[in-house]
mmCIF file of C-alpha atoms in Angstrom:
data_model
loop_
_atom_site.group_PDB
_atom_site.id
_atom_site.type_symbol
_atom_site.label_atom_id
_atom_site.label_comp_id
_atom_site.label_asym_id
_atom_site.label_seq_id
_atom_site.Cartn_x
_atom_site.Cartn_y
_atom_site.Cartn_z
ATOM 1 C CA UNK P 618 -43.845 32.764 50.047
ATOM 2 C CA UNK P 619 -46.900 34.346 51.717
ATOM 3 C CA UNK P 620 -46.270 37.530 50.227
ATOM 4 C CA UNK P 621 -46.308 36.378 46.732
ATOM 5 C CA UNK P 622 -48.562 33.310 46.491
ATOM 6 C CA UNK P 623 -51.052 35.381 44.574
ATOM 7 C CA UNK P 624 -48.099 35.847 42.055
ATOM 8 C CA UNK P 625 -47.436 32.249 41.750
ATOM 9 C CA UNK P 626 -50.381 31.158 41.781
ATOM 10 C CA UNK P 627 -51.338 33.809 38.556
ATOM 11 C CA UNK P 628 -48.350 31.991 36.908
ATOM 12 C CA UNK P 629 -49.406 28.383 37.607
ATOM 13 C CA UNK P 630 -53.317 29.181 36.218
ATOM 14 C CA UNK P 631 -51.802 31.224 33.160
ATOM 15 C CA UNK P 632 -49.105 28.150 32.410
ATOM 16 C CA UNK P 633 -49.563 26.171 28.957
ATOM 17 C CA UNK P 634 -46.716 23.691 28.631
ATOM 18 C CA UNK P 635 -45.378 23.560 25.056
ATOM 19 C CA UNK P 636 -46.336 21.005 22.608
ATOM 20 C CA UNK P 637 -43.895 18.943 20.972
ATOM 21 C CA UNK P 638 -43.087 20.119 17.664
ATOM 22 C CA UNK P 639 -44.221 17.737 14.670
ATOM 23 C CA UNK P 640 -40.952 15.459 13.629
ATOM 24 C CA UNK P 641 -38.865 16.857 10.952
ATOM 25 C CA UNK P 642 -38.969 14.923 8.073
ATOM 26 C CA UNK P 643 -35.491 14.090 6.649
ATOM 27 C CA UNK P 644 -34.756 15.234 3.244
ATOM 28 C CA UNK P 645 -34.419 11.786 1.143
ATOM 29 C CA UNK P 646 -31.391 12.097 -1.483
ATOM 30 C CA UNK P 647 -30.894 9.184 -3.386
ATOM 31 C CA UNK P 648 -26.527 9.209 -3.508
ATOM 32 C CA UNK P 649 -26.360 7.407 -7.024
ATOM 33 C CA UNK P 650 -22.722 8.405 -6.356
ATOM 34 C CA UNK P 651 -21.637 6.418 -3.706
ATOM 35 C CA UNK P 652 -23.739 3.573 -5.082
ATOM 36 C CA UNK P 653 -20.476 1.331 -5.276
ATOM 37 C CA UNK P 654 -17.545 1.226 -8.118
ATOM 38 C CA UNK P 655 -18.908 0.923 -11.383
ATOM 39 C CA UNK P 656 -17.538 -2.714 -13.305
ATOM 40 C CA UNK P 657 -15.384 -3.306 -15.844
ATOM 41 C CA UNK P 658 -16.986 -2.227 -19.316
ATOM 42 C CA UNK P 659 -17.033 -5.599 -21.857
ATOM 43 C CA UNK P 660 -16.610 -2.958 -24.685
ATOM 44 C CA UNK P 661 -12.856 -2.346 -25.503
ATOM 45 C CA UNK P 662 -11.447 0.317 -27.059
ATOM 46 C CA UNK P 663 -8.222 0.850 -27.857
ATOM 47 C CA UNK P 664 -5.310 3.089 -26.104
ATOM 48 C CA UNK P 665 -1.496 3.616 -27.262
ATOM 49 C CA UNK P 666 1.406 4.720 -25.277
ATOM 50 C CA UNK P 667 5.420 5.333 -25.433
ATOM 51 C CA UNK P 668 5.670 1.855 -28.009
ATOM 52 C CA UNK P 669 2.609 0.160 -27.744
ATOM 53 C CA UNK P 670 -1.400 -0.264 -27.803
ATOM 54 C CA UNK P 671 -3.720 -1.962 -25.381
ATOM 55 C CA UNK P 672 -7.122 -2.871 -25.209
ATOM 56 C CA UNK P 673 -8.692 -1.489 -22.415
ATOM 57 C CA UNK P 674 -12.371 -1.441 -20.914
ATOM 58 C CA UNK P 675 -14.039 1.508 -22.863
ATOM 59 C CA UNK P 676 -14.731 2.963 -18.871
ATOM 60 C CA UNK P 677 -10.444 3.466 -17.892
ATOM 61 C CA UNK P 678 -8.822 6.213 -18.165
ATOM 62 C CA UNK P 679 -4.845 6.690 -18.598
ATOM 63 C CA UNK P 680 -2.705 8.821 -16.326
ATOM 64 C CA UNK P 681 0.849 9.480 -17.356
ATOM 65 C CA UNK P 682 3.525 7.819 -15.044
ATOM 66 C CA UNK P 683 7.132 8.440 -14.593
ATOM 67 C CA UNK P 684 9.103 6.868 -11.511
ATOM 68 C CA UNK P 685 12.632 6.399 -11.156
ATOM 69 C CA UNK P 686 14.483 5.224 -14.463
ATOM 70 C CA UNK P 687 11.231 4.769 -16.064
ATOM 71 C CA UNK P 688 11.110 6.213 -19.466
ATOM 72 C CA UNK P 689 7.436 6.794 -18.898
ATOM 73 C CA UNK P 690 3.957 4.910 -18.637
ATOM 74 C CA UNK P 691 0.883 4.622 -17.878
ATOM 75 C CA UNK P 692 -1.305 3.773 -15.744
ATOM 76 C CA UNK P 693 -5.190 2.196 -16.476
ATOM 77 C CA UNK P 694 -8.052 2.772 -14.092
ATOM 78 C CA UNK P 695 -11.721 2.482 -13.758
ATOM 79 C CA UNK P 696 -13.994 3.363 -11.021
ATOM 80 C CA UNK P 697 -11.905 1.104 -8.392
ATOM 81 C CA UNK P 698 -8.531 2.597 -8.003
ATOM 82 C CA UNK P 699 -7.274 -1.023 -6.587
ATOM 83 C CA UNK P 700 -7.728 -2.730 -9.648
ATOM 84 C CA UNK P 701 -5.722 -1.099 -12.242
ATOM 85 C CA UNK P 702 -3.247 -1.694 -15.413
ATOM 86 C CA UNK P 703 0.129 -0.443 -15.267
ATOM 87 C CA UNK P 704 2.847 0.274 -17.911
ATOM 88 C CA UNK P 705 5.908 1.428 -17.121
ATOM 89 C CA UNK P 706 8.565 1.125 -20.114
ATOM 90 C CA UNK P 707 12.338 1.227 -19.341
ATOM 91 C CA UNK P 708 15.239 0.910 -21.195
ATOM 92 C CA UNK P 709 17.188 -2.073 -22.433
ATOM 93 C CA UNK P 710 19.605 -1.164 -24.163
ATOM 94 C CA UNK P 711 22.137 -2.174 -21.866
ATOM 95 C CA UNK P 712 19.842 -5.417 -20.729
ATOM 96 C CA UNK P 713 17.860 -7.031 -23.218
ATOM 97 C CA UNK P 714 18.174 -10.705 -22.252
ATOM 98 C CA UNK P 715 14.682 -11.353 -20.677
ATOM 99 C CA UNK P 716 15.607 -14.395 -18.672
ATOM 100 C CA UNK P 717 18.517 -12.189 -17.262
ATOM 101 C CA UNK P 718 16.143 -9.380 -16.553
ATOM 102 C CA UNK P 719 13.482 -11.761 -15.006
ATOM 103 C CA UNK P 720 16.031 -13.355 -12.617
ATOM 104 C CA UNK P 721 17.244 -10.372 -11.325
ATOM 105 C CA UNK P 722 13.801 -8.774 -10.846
ATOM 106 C CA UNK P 723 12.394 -12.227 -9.141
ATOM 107 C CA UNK P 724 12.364 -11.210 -5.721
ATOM 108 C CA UNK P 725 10.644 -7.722 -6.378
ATOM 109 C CA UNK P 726 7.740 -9.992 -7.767
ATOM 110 C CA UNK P 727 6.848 -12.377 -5.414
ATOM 111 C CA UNK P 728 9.598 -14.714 -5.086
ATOM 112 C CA UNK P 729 8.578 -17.344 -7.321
ATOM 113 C CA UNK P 730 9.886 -18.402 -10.874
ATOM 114 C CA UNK P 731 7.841 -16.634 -13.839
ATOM 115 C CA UNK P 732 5.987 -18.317 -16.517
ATOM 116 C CA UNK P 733 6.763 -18.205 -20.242
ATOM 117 C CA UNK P 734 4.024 -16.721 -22.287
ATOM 118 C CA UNK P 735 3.561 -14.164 -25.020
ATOM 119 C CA UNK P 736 2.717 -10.079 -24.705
ATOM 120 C CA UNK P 737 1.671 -8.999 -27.579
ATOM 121 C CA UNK P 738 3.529 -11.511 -30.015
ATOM 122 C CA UNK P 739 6.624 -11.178 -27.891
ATOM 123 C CA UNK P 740 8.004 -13.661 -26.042
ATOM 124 C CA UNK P 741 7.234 -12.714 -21.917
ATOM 125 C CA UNK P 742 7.934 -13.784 -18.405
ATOM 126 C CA UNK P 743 4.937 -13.595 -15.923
ATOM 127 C CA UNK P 744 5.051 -13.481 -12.799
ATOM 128 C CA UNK P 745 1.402 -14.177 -10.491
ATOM 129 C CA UNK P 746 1.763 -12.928 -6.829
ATOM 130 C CA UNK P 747 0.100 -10.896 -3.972
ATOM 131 C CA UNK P 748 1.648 -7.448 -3.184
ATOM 132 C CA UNK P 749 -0.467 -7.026 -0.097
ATOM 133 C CA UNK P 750 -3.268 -9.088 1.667
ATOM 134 C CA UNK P 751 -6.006 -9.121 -0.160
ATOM 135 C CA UNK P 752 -4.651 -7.799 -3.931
ATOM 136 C CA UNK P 753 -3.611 -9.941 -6.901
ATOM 137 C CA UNK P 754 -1.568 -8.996 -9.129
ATOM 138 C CA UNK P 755 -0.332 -10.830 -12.756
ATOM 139 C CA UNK P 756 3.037 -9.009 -14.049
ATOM 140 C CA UNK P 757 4.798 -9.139 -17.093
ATOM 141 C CA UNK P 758 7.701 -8.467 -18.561
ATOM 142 C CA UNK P 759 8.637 -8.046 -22.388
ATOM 143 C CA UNK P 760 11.789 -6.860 -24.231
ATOM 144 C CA UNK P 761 10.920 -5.369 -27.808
ATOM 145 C CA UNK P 762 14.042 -3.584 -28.963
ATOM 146 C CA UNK P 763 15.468 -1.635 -26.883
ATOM 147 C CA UNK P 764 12.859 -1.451 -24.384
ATOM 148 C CA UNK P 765 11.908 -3.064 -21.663
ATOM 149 C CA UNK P 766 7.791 -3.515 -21.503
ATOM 150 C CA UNK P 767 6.440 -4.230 -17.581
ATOM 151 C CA UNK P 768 2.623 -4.940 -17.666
ATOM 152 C CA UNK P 769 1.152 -4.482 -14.319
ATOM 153 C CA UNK P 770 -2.373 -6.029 -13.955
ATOM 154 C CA UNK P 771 -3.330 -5.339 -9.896
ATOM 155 C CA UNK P 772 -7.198 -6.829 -9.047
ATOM 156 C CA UNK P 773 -8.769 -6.252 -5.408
ATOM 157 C CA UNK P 774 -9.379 -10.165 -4.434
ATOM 158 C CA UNK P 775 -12.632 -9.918 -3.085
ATOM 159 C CA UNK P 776 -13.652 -8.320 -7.011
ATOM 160 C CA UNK P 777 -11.702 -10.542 -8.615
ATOM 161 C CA UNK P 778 -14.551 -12.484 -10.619
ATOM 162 C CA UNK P 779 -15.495 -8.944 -11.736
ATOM 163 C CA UNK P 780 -12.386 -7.388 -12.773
ATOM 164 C CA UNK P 781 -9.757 -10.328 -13.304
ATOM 165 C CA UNK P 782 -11.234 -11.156 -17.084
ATOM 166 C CA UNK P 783 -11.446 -7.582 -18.640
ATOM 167 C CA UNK P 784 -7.591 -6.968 -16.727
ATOM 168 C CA UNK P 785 -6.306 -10.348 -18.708
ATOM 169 C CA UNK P 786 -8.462 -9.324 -22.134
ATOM 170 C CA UNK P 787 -6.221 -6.170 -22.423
#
């Protein structure tokens, strides 16, 4: 140590310690996209698929669906993809009884017995049950020819005072 202390001692006189650098300020971007999923629109406007029209909120947009012996649909959605309308159209020509066709798609919806209602001037069964925890969903079915209408109306529960009224309006 002896032989350089002169050294060290040069360093230790010569030594600034480093200031802190001033804080970064962070760069403020207001995220207007993620500022939650955008209601229902009151305004309807109208939308027409493989034998029928809807009313939908003016803010949904259709996407063409086709599963299994389907003869094609639709399907309705805003800015929440859990709360959505659905319509798939199948065929009935071999099935158009609609009590027949609503007993032996019971269990599929819920379990319980449909009610009796109308779908567009058409006599319908509707059944009102909860696909998972947390959804709703209203579905009915109508025979108009030889077609078999299903009308899928799926709300997130927690929205539901938001997005149950414009789903039953169309």
């Amino acid at each position: 140590y002896d032989a350089y202390k002169s050294t060290f001692n040069d360093i230790m006189q010569s030594f600034v310690p480093a200031t802190a650098p001033e804080p970064r300020k962070a760069n403020v971007v207001i995220d207007t996209a993620n500022a939650g999923p955008e209601p229902p629109s009151a305004t309807m406007m109208n939308a027409s698929g493989n034998g029928y029209t809807i009313s939908i909120p003016d803010n949904f947009r259709g996407n063409g669906v086709k599963s299994g012996n389907s003869m094609g649909g639709t399907e309705y959605l805003g800015s929440r993809k859990d709360c959505t309308i659905l319509i798939d159209v199948l065929d009935a020509s071999k099935q158009s009884k609609l009590d027949k066709i609503a007993a032996d798609n019971k269990a599929g919806f819920g379990g319980g017995n449909p009610s009796m209602t109308q779908l567009g001037g058409v006599k319908a069964a509707m059944f009102s049950y909860s696909p998972a925890a947390g959804i709703g969903r209203k579905v009915y079915l109508a025979v108009k020819g030889d077609k078999l209408y299903r009308v899928f109306l799926t709300w997130n529960k927690a929205e539901e005072a938001t997005w149950l009224a414009p789903l039953e309006k169309s």
